[in-house]
Amino acid sequence: MAKSEVKLLGAWPSPFVMRPRIALNIKAVEYDFLEETFGSKSQLLLQSNPVHKKIPVLIHADKPICESLIIVQYIDEVWTSAPSILPSDPYDRAIQRFWAAYVDDKFFPTMRGISAAQGEEAKKAVVEQVAEALALLEEAFGKCSKGKAFFGGDRIGLLDIAFGSMLGWLRVTEKTNGLKLLDEAKTPGLAKWADRFCADAAVKGVMPETEKLAEFSKVLMAKMRGAPPPK
Amino acid sequence: MADEVVLLDFWASLFGMRVRIALAEKGIEFEYKDEDLRNKSELLLKMNPVHKKIPVLIHNGKPVCESLIIVQYIDEVWNDKSPLLPSDPYQRAHARFWADFVDQKVYAVGKNLFSKKGEDQEAAKKDFLEIYKTLEGELGDKPYFGGEIFGLVDIALVPFYSWFYVYETLGKLSMAAECPKIIEWAKRCLLKESVAKSLPDQKKVYKAFVEWFGVE
C-alpha cells in the first residue's frame, strides 16, 4: 500500500492523535502524518471532519474516519493479517470498550481538572477524584491482564492504547503540580504497566517526552488565558 | 444450554430503549427489571459499581454496561441474524461515528431545551434545531441512517422520538414543522415491531416528566 494512501491529520501533543499512530505502528502501516498548526485548522481538516472539526482524522484512500477510538477499531478491522488490537471474545471486547469510554468520559476530564482547579482545597478534591479513578483502573488492569503484561494480554490492545496515550499528560500534570499520581505504592500494577507501555516499540516513537510536552503545556495555558480559544 | 438474559432498565430511559430494541431485533428472550432510580437495587449497584446507572445487560450472570457498548455486544454474540452494523469496515466506522454523535450532542441539546429559561432557552432551541438539521442532512434520502437496513445509528437515535412531546411542549417548537424528515424516519422505524414495543408513549413520558420535575 502506497504511503500516501494513508494519511493522519493530527498534532504531536494530542493523546487522541497518539492512539491511531500506535495502532498503525502495531499493524506496520506506513502513513503520512500531516501536522496541524497550533491555533488554526487546515482546509483539509475542516473538509474531512466538518461535524467536529477536530483531530485526529484518518484519511484512507481519500475517505475520512473520525474519533480516535473509532479510528483504532477501523484500523484493526482493515489490517487483519497483523496482530489484533481488540480481543476476539465479545465479552472481553465489551469490557475493553467500557474502560476506554471511562478513560475518555471520566479519567481524562478529571485529570485535566487538576491544573484548572482554583485554590488548594479545590485542587486536593480533584486529585482525590483522580486517585479514585486510578484505583478503579488498577483493579481493571488486574482483571483484564490476568497476570500478563498489558490490559490486552501479551500485547498492547485497545484499552492499553486508550489509557496509555494519557500517560504523557499525566506526567506533565504530576510535574506541573508537584504531585505523584501514578504511585507504585498505591497502583503497583499500573505503575509497572506504564513503563512497559512507554517502552513498547509501537509507542516509543510517538509518546512525547515529558519535558517537551511540559513546555508545550505552558504555551497552551498562556494562550488560553490570553484569549478565548478559536471556534 | 439456554442463555440467561436480564436487563436492568427504567421505562423512560432513552438509553435503556436502545437495548430493548436491539434485543427485540435479534429475537432474544430476556427478563426486564424496572429500576426505581431514586432507590437503586442491590443488583444494579453490584452489576454497575462504577457508574451505578441503567441500562445494564446481565448475560449468564456477567454484566455489560453503557448502551452502545451493550448494543454492539448483542450484535456480536447473536450474530446469526439481523446484523445491526454493516460488514464493511468503513461503513462500520461511519455508523459508530454517528451513533457517537447522538451520544455527544443529541441528549445534551434536549436537556438544555427543557432546563433553561428565557434567552438561554432561545439559544438552546437554536442549538437543538441545528443538531437535528445536521442529522437530517446525514439521513438524506435514505430510509434509515443505516441505508436500506435499520441499524446502530437508528437504534441510537429513535428512542428520542418518545421524548419529542416533552421537547415540543417545554421548548415551544414543532418537530413536524422544523424537522419533517426526522419525523418521517421515526414513523418508519415505529412500523418495526422491535421499535414499537420498546418505546413508551410520548404523552406518558411527558406526564411522568412533569411529575418528576414539577413543571407548570
Short mmCIF file of C-alpha atoms in Angstrom, two decimals:
data_model
loop_
_atom_site.label_atom_id
_atom_site.label_comp_id
_atom_site.label_asym_id
_atom_site.label_seq_id
_atom_site.Cartn_x
_atom_site.Cartn_y
_atom_site.Cartn_z
CA MET A 1 0.00 0.00 0.00
CA ALA A 2 1.44 3.36 -1.02
CA LYS A 3 2.32 5.60 1.89
CA SER A 4 0.12 8.39 0.57
CA GLU A 5 -2.91 6.06 0.67
CA VAL A 6 -2.98 6.51 4.44
CA LYS A 7 -2.86 9.98 5.95
CA LEU A 8 -3.34 11.03 9.54
CA LEU A 9 -4.27 14.60 10.41
CA GLY A 10 -3.04 15.39 13.88
CA ALA A 11 -0.64 17.09 16.25
CA TRP A 12 2.18 15.57 18.30
CA PRO A 13 0.96 16.72 21.74
CA SER A 14 -2.52 15.21 21.42
CA PRO A 15 -3.15 11.94 23.29
CA PHE A 16 -6.09 11.29 20.97
CA VAL A 17 -3.87 11.59 17.89
CA MET A 18 -1.37 9.22 19.51
CA ARG A 19 -3.95 6.45 19.56
CA PRO A 20 -4.26 5.84 15.80
CA ARG A 21 -0.47 6.31 15.47
CA ILE A 22 0.12 3.45 17.90
CA ALA A 23 -2.48 1.33 16.08
CA LEU A 24 -0.86 1.98 12.70
CA ASN A 25 2.52 1.09 14.19
CA ILE A 26 1.16 -2.19 15.56
CA LYS A 27 -0.09 -3.00 12.06
CA ALA A 28 3.17 -1.80 10.47
CA VAL A 29 1.22 0.52 8.19
CA GLU A 30 3.09 3.45 6.69
CA TYR A 31 1.29 6.76 6.68
CA ASP A 32 1.70 10.45 6.02
CA PHE A 33 1.49 12.36 9.28
CA LEU A 34 0.02 15.76 8.41
CA GLU A 35 0.53 18.04 11.39
CA GLU A 36 -1.94 20.80 12.04
CA THR A 37 -0.54 24.20 13.01
CA PHE A 38 -1.36 25.02 16.61
CA GLY A 39 -4.10 27.63 16.77
CA SER A 40 -5.53 27.10 13.30
CA LYS A 41 -7.38 24.41 11.37
CA SER A 42 -6.41 23.42 7.85
CA GLN A 43 -8.84 23.29 4.93
CA LEU A 44 -8.28 19.54 4.76
CA LEU A 45 -9.27 19.14 8.41
CA LEU A 46 -12.41 21.26 8.04
CA GLN A 47 -13.36 19.29 4.91
CA SER A 48 -12.60 15.89 6.41
CA ASN A 49 -14.27 16.46 9.76
CA PRO A 50 -16.94 19.12 9.16
CA VAL A 51 -19.03 17.89 12.11
CA HIS A 52 -16.47 18.24 14.93
CA LYS A 53 -13.55 19.98 13.16
CA LYS A 54 -11.15 18.04 15.40
CA ILE A 55 -8.06 15.87 15.13
CA PRO A 56 -7.29 13.03 14.73
CA VAL A 57 -8.73 12.24 11.30
CA LEU A 58 -7.55 9.19 9.40
CA ILE A 59 -7.84 9.52 5.64
CA HIS A 60 -7.67 6.12 3.96
CA ALA A 61 -7.94 6.04 0.18
CA ASP A 62 -9.46 9.54 0.39
CA LYS A 63 -12.15 8.52 2.88
CA PRO A 64 -12.11 10.20 6.31
CA ILE A 65 -12.60 8.39 9.60
CA CYS A 66 -13.01 10.46 12.78
CA GLU A 67 -12.97 9.96 16.57
CA SER A 68 -9.82 8.31 17.94
CA LEU A 69 -11.27 5.06 19.30
CA ILE A 70 -13.42 4.61 16.19
CA ILE A 71 -10.28 5.08 14.08
CA VAL A 72 -8.39 2.47 16.14
CA GLN A 73 -11.19 -0.05 15.68
CA TYR A 74 -11.28 0.74 11.95
CA ILE A 75 -7.53 0.13 11.69
CA ASP A 76 -7.98 -3.20 13.50
CA GLU A 77 -10.77 -4.24 11.12
CA VAL A 78 -8.98 -3.26 7.90
CA TRP A 79 -5.48 -4.63 8.54
CA THR A 80 -6.47 -8.08 9.69
CA SER A 81 -3.26 -10.02 8.96
CA ALA A 82 -1.31 -8.16 11.62
CA PRO A 83 -1.72 -8.58 15.42
CA SER A 84 -5.25 -7.89 16.70
CA ILE A 85 -5.90 -4.79 18.75
CA LEU A 86 -9.30 -5.87 20.08
CA PRO A 87 -9.80 -9.26 21.72
CA SER A 88 -11.87 -11.82 19.83
CA ASP A 89 -14.31 -12.62 22.65
CA PRO A 90 -17.37 -10.32 22.64
CA TYR A 91 -17.44 -10.01 26.44
CA ASP A 92 -13.74 -9.07 26.60
CA ARG A 93 -14.36 -6.54 23.81
CA ALA A 94 -17.23 -5.00 25.79
CA ILE A 95 -15.02 -4.72 28.89
CA GLN A 96 -12.20 -3.04 26.96
CA ARG A 97 -14.68 -0.63 25.33
CA PHE A 98 -16.23 0.13 28.73
CA TRP A 99 -12.93 1.13 30.31
CA ALA A 100 -11.78 3.01 27.21
CA ALA A 101 -15.00 5.05 27.45
CA TYR A 102 -14.30 5.54 31.17
CA VAL A 103 -10.86 6.96 30.34
CA ASP A 104 -12.44 9.43 27.91
CA ASP A 105 -15.56 10.35 29.90
CA LYS A 106 -14.19 10.34 33.46
CA PHE A 107 -10.44 9.96 33.81
CA PHE A 108 -9.23 12.48 31.22
CA PRO A 109 -11.57 15.39 32.16
CA THR A 110 -10.84 14.82 35.86
CA MET A 111 -7.08 14.76 35.30
CA ARG A 112 -7.32 17.93 33.25
CA GLY A 113 -9.29 19.47 36.10
CA ILE A 114 -6.23 19.39 38.38
CA SER A 115 -4.44 22.22 36.62
CA ALA A 116 -7.69 24.16 36.25
CA ALA A 117 -8.64 23.90 39.94
CA GLN A 118 -8.63 27.19 41.83
CA GLY A 119 -7.12 27.05 45.29
CA GLU A 120 -5.65 24.31 47.47
CA GLU A 121 -8.94 22.83 48.67
CA ALA A 122 -10.37 22.51 45.15
CA LYS A 123 -7.12 21.04 43.84
CA LYS A 124 -6.98 18.50 46.67
CA ALA A 125 -10.55 17.39 45.88
CA VAL A 126 -9.79 16.83 42.19
CA VAL A 127 -6.55 14.98 42.99
CA GLU A 128 -8.60 12.69 45.25
CA GLN A 129 -11.01 12.01 42.34
CA VAL A 130 -8.07 11.12 40.08
CA ALA A 131 -6.74 8.78 42.76
CA GLU A 132 -10.14 7.05 42.92
CA ALA A 133 -10.20 6.70 39.14
CA LEU A 134 -6.72 5.20 39.15
CA ALA A 135 -7.74 2.75 41.86
CA LEU A 136 -10.58 1.56 39.63
CA LEU A 137 -8.25 1.27 36.65
CA GLU A 138 -5.75 -0.67 38.78
CA GLU A 139 -8.50 -3.17 39.58
CA ALA A 140 -9.50 -3.31 35.91
CA PHE A 141 -5.87 -3.94 34.99
CA GLY A 142 -5.75 -6.92 37.31
CA LYS A 143 -8.92 -8.40 35.80
CA CYS A 144 -8.10 -7.67 32.14
CA SER A 145 -4.41 -8.57 32.10
CA LYS A 146 -4.88 -11.81 34.09
CA GLY A 147 -1.24 -11.60 35.16
CA LYS A 148 0.10 -10.66 31.75
CA ALA A 149 1.94 -7.52 30.69
CA PHE A 150 -0.90 -5.44 29.24
CA PHE A 151 -4.66 -4.85 29.52
CA GLY A 152 -4.75 -6.67 26.18
CA GLY A 153 -2.70 -9.62 27.49
CA ASP A 154 0.69 -10.36 25.96
CA ARG A 155 0.35 -7.49 23.53
CA ILE A 156 -0.97 -3.94 23.58
CA GLY A 157 -4.71 -3.73 22.93
CA LEU A 158 -7.48 -1.15 22.69
CA LEU A 159 -7.54 -0.29 26.38
CA ASP A 160 -3.74 -0.06 26.63
CA ILE A 161 -3.87 2.41 23.75
CA ALA A 162 -6.81 4.38 25.18
CA PHE A 163 -5.31 4.78 28.65
CA GLY A 164 -1.62 4.68 27.75
CA SER A 165 -1.99 7.64 25.41
CA MET A 166 -2.85 9.70 28.50
CA LEU A 167 0.48 8.97 30.22
CA GLY A 168 2.32 11.92 28.67
CA TRP A 169 -0.17 14.44 30.05
CA LEU A 170 -0.39 12.53 33.32
CA ARG A 171 3.35 13.00 33.81
CA VAL A 172 3.13 16.69 32.88
CA THR A 173 0.31 17.15 35.40
CA GLU A 174 2.45 15.47 38.07
CA LYS A 175 5.41 17.67 37.23
CA THR A 176 3.49 20.96 36.98
CA ASN A 177 1.59 20.44 40.22
CA GLY A 178 4.31 18.66 42.23
CA LEU A 179 2.22 15.52 42.58
CA LYS A 180 2.67 11.79 42.28
CA LEU A 181 -0.50 10.44 40.69
CA LEU A 182 0.72 7.07 39.38
CA ASP A 183 2.20 5.75 42.59
CA GLU A 184 3.99 2.36 42.78
CA ALA A 185 2.71 2.02 46.34
CA LYS A 186 -0.95 2.66 45.53
CA THR A 187 -1.24 1.28 42.00
CA PRO A 188 1.70 -1.10 41.52
CA GLY A 189 0.16 -2.89 38.54
CA LEU A 190 -0.43 0.34 36.62
CA ALA A 191 2.96 1.80 37.57
CA LYS A 192 4.81 -1.16 36.03
CA TRP A 193 2.39 -1.33 33.09
CA ALA A 194 3.06 2.35 32.31
CA ASP A 195 6.79 1.74 31.93
CA ARG A 196 6.19 -1.32 29.74
CA PHE A 197 3.70 0.60 27.61
CA CYS A 198 6.02 3.55 27.03
CA ALA A 199 8.88 1.20 26.16
CA ASP A 200 6.86 -0.73 23.59
CA ALA A 201 8.07 -0.48 20.01
CA ALA A 202 4.70 0.75 18.76
CA VAL A 203 4.62 3.54 21.36
CA LYS A 204 8.21 4.73 21.77
CA GLY A 205 8.41 6.94 18.71
CA VAL A 206 5.06 8.67 19.26
CA MET A 207 4.96 9.26 23.02
CA PRO A 208 6.23 12.83 23.50
CA GLU A 209 8.96 13.46 26.06
CA THR A 210 7.59 14.90 29.29
CA GLU A 211 9.91 17.95 29.07
CA LYS A 212 8.76 18.84 25.57
CA LEU A 213 5.11 18.35 26.49
CA ALA A 214 5.52 20.44 29.67
CA GLU A 215 6.92 23.28 27.57
CA PHE A 216 4.00 23.00 25.17
CA SER A 217 1.61 22.95 28.13
CA LYS A 218 2.92 26.35 29.23
CA VAL A 219 2.33 27.76 25.74
CA LEU A 220 -1.16 26.26 25.72
CA MET A 221 -2.07 27.67 29.17
CA ALA A 222 -0.77 31.12 28.24
CA LYS A 223 -2.77 31.12 25.04
CA MET A 224 -5.89 30.01 26.88
CA ARG A 225 -5.53 32.79 29.43
CA GLY A 226 -4.72 35.37 26.80
CA ALA A 227 -7.69 34.98 24.51
CA PRO A 228 -10.77 32.77 24.15
CA PRO A 229 -9.89 29.69 22.04
CA PRO A 230 -10.86 30.00 18.36
CA LYS A 231 -14.07 28.12 17.47
CA MET B 1 -27.93 -24.52 27.47
CA ALA B 2 -30.38 -21.62 27.41
CA ASP B 3 -28.96 -18.12 27.72
CA GLU B 4 -30.00 -16.16 30.76
CA VAL B 5 -30.50 -12.54 29.78
CA VAL B 6 -31.61 -9.86 32.25
CA LEU B 7 -31.98 -6.16 31.50
CA LEU B 8 -31.83 -3.62 34.33
CA ASP B 9 -33.60 -0.60 32.92
CA PHE B 10 -36.00 2.29 33.52
CA TRP B 11 -39.10 2.57 31.34
CA ALA B 12 -38.46 6.17 30.21
CA SER B 13 -34.71 5.80 29.70
CA LEU B 14 -33.56 6.74 26.19
CA PHE B 15 -30.53 4.54 26.70
CA GLY B 16 -32.49 1.55 28.01
CA MET B 17 -34.76 1.74 24.95
CA ARG B 18 -31.75 1.19 22.70
CA VAL B 19 -31.02 -2.13 24.36
CA ARG B 20 -34.68 -3.20 24.28
CA ILE B 21 -34.76 -2.54 20.53
CA ALA B 22 -31.54 -4.48 19.91
CA LEU B 23 -32.77 -7.48 21.93
CA ALA B 24 -36.08 -7.42 20.05
CA GLU B 25 -34.34 -7.15 16.66
CA LYS B 26 -32.44 -10.33 17.50
CA GLY B 27 -35.50 -12.09 18.93
CA ILE B 28 -33.77 -12.62 22.29
CA GLU B 29 -35.88 -13.54 25.29
CA PHE B 30 -34.96 -11.61 28.37
CA GLU B 31 -36.15 -10.66 31.82
CA TYR B 32 -36.91 -6.94 32.12
CA LYS B 33 -36.35 -5.34 35.52
CA ASP B 34 -37.54 -1.77 36.00
CA GLU B 35 -35.41 0.17 38.48
CA ASP B 36 -36.53 2.90 40.83
CA LEU B 37 -33.75 5.37 40.11
CA ARG B 38 -34.25 7.12 43.44
CA ASN B 39 -33.79 3.80 45.23
CA LYS B 40 -31.39 1.68 43.19
CA SER B 41 -31.42 -2.07 43.72
CA GLU B 42 -28.57 -4.05 45.26
CA LEU B 43 -28.31 -5.88 41.97
CA LEU B 44 -27.79 -2.68 39.97
CA LEU B 45 -25.17 -1.39 42.39
CA LYS B 46 -23.39 -4.74 42.22
CA MET B 47 -23.57 -5.03 38.43
CA ASN B 48 -22.55 -1.44 37.66
CA PRO B 49 -20.49 -0.29 40.64
CA VAL B 50 -18.55 2.24 38.54
CA HIS B 51 -21.46 4.33 37.23
CA LYS B 52 -24.45 2.88 39.12
CA LYS B 53 -26.58 3.53 36.03
CA ILE B 54 -29.01 1.70 33.81
CA PRO B 55 -29.12 0.06 31.34
CA VAL B 56 -27.15 -2.98 32.38
CA LEU B 57 -27.39 -6.21 30.43
CA ILE B 58 -26.67 -9.28 32.54
CA HIS B 59 -25.81 -12.22 30.27
CA ASN B 60 -25.39 -15.51 32.10
CA GLY B 61 -24.55 -13.57 35.24
CA LYS B 62 -21.98 -11.24 33.64
CA PRO B 63 -22.79 -7.51 33.36
CA VAL B 64 -22.32 -5.34 30.27
CA CYS B 65 -22.74 -1.57 30.75
CA GLU B 66 -23.12 1.54 28.56
CA SER B 67 -25.93 1.35 26.00
CA LEU B 68 -23.97 1.49 22.73
CA ILE B 69 -21.41 -0.98 24.09
CA ILE B 70 -24.30 -3.29 25.05
CA VAL B 71 -25.87 -2.96 21.56
CA GLN B 72 -22.56 -3.89 19.91
CA TYR B 73 -22.13 -6.79 22.35
CA ILE B 74 -25.61 -8.07 21.46
CA ASP B 75 -24.75 -7.78 17.76
CA GLU B 76 -21.51 -9.70 18.20
CA VAL B 77 -22.90 -12.51 20.37
CA TRP B 78 -26.16 -13.08 18.49
CA ASN B 79 -24.55 -12.75 15.09
CA ASP B 80 -26.74 -15.25 13.25
CA LYS B 81 -29.49 -12.80 12.31
CA SER B 82 -30.42 -9.13 11.86
CA PRO B 83 -26.96 -7.53 11.78
CA LEU B 84 -27.06 -4.15 13.50
CA LEU B 85 -23.78 -2.97 11.97
CA PRO B 86 -22.67 -3.22 8.35
CA SER B 87 -19.88 -5.66 7.45
CA ASP B 88 -17.67 -3.17 5.62
CA PRO B 89 -15.10 -1.54 7.99
CA TYR B 90 -15.60 1.97 6.57
CA GLN B 91 -19.40 1.70 6.85
CA ARG B 92 -18.98 0.41 10.40
CA ALA B 93 -16.76 3.35 11.33
CA HIS B 94 -19.33 5.68 9.77
CA ALA B 95 -22.13 4.10 11.81
CA ARG B 96 -20.10 4.28 15.03
CA PHE B 97 -19.28 7.93 14.32
CA TRP B 98 -22.93 8.94 14.00
CA ALA B 99 -24.02 6.83 16.98
CA ASP B 100 -21.30 8.63 18.96
CA PHE B 101 -22.58 11.97 17.60
CA VAL B 102 -26.00 11.15 19.03
CA ASP B 103 -24.38 10.47 22.41
CA GLN B 104 -22.20 13.57 22.34
CA LYS B 105 -24.79 16.07 21.12
CA VAL B 106 -28.42 14.95 21.00
CA TYR B 107 -29.04 14.21 24.67
CA ALA B 108 -27.38 17.46 25.79
CA VAL B 109 -29.33 19.76 23.46
CA GLY B 110 -32.59 18.14 24.54
CA LYS B 111 -31.75 18.53 28.20
CA ASN B 112 -30.80 22.20 27.74
CA LEU B 113 -34.03 22.84 25.90
CA PHE B 114 -36.21 21.96 28.85
CA SER B 115 -33.89 23.02 31.67
CA LYS B 116 -33.13 26.56 30.54
CA LYS B 117 -35.30 29.67 30.62
CA GLY B 118 -35.68 32.93 28.70
CA GLU B 119 -32.76 33.95 26.49
CA ASP B 120 -30.84 30.80 27.41
CA GLN B 121 -33.75 28.70 26.22
CA GLU B 122 -33.84 30.59 22.91
CA ALA B 123 -30.16 29.78 22.43
CA ALA B 124 -30.80 26.17 23.49
CA LYS B 125 -33.62 25.95 20.94
CA LYS B 126 -31.28 27.16 18.20
CA ASP B 127 -28.65 24.55 19.15
CA PHE B 128 -31.31 21.84 19.37
CA LEU B 129 -32.64 22.52 15.87
CA GLU B 130 -29.12 22.78 14.46
CA ILE B 131 -28.27 19.30 15.73
CA TYR B 132 -31.45 17.78 14.32
CA LYS B 133 -30.90 19.55 10.99
CA THR B 134 -27.39 18.01 10.91
CA LEU B 135 -28.98 14.61 11.47
CA GLU B 136 -31.47 15.26 8.66
CA GLY B 137 -28.52 16.08 6.41
CA GLU B 138 -26.85 12.80 7.30
CA LEU B 139 -30.07 10.83 6.76
CA GLY B 140 -30.61 12.38 3.32
CA ASP B 141 -32.92 10.30 1.17
CA LYS B 142 -32.09 7.01 2.85
CA PRO B 143 -34.93 5.10 4.53
CA TYR B 144 -32.73 4.58 7.61
CA PHE B 145 -29.46 6.05 8.82
CA GLY B 146 -28.05 2.59 8.11
CA GLY B 147 -29.25 2.82 4.48
CA GLU B 148 -31.69 0.13 3.45
CA ILE B 149 -31.20 -1.63 6.76
CA PHE B 150 -32.19 -0.40 10.22
CA GLY B 151 -29.00 -0.29 12.28
CA LEU B 152 -26.88 1.13 15.07
CA VAL B 153 -27.50 4.82 14.37
CA ASP B 154 -31.26 4.31 14.03
CA ILE B 155 -31.21 2.42 17.34
CA ALA B 156 -29.16 5.17 18.99
CA LEU B 157 -31.50 7.95 17.87
CA VAL B 158 -35.06 6.63 17.61
CA PRO B 159 -35.66 6.48 21.40
CA PHE B 160 -35.55 10.29 21.44
CA TYR B 161 -38.82 10.24 19.48
CA SER B 162 -40.57 9.23 22.70
CA TRP B 163 -39.30 12.46 24.26
CA PHE B 164 -40.34 14.73 21.37
CA TYR B 165 -43.59 15.74 23.05
CA VAL B 166 -41.56 16.86 26.09
CA TYR B 167 -39.22 18.88 23.85
CA GLU B 168 -42.07 20.38 21.83
CA THR B 169 -44.17 21.39 24.79
CA LEU B 170 -41.42 22.75 27.03
CA GLY B 171 -39.29 24.09 24.18
CA LYS B 172 -42.27 25.58 22.34
CA LEU B 173 -41.45 24.13 18.96
CA SER B 174 -42.90 21.71 16.43
CA MET B 175 -40.68 18.83 15.34
CA ALA B 176 -43.01 18.12 12.41
CA ALA B 177 -42.61 21.69 11.17
CA GLU B 178 -38.88 22.05 11.89
CA CYS B 179 -37.58 18.53 11.17
CA PRO B 180 -40.11 16.77 8.93
CA LYS B 181 -37.59 14.22 7.65
CA ILE B 182 -36.76 13.12 11.19
CA ILE B 183 -40.47 12.64 11.95
CA GLU B 184 -40.91 10.69 8.72
CA TRP B 185 -37.91 8.49 9.57
CA ALA B 186 -39.11 7.93 13.14
CA LYS B 187 -42.55 6.86 11.96
CA ARG B 188 -40.91 4.44 9.52
CA CYS B 189 -38.90 2.97 12.42
CA LEU B 190 -42.06 2.68 14.52
CA LEU B 191 -43.54 0.37 11.87
CA LYS B 192 -40.98 -2.16 13.11
CA GLU B 193 -42.26 -4.24 15.99
CA SER B 194 -38.92 -4.05 17.80
CA VAL B 195 -39.20 -0.26 17.98
CA ALA B 196 -42.96 -0.02 18.59
CA LYS B 197 -42.79 -2.27 21.62
CA SER B 198 -39.66 -0.65 23.06
CA LEU B 199 -40.70 3.00 23.02
CA PRO B 200 -43.13 4.36 25.60
CA ASP B 201 -45.99 6.63 24.55
CA GLN B 202 -44.97 10.30 24.18
CA LYS B 203 -47.78 11.58 26.40
CA LYS B 204 -46.93 9.07 29.10
CA VAL B 205 -43.33 10.31 29.10
CA TYR B 206 -44.50 13.94 29.26
CA LYS B 207 -46.83 13.22 32.18
CA ALA B 208 -44.06 11.48 34.13
CA PHE B 209 -41.62 14.27 33.29
CA VAL B 210 -44.00 16.89 34.63
CA GLU B 211 -44.44 14.85 37.83
CA TRP B 212 -40.70 14.41 38.42
CA PHE B 213 -39.61 17.92 37.62
CA GLY B 214 -42.70 19.79 38.76
CA VAL B 215 -43.17 21.79 35.57
CA GLU B 216 -46.07 24.24 35.48
#
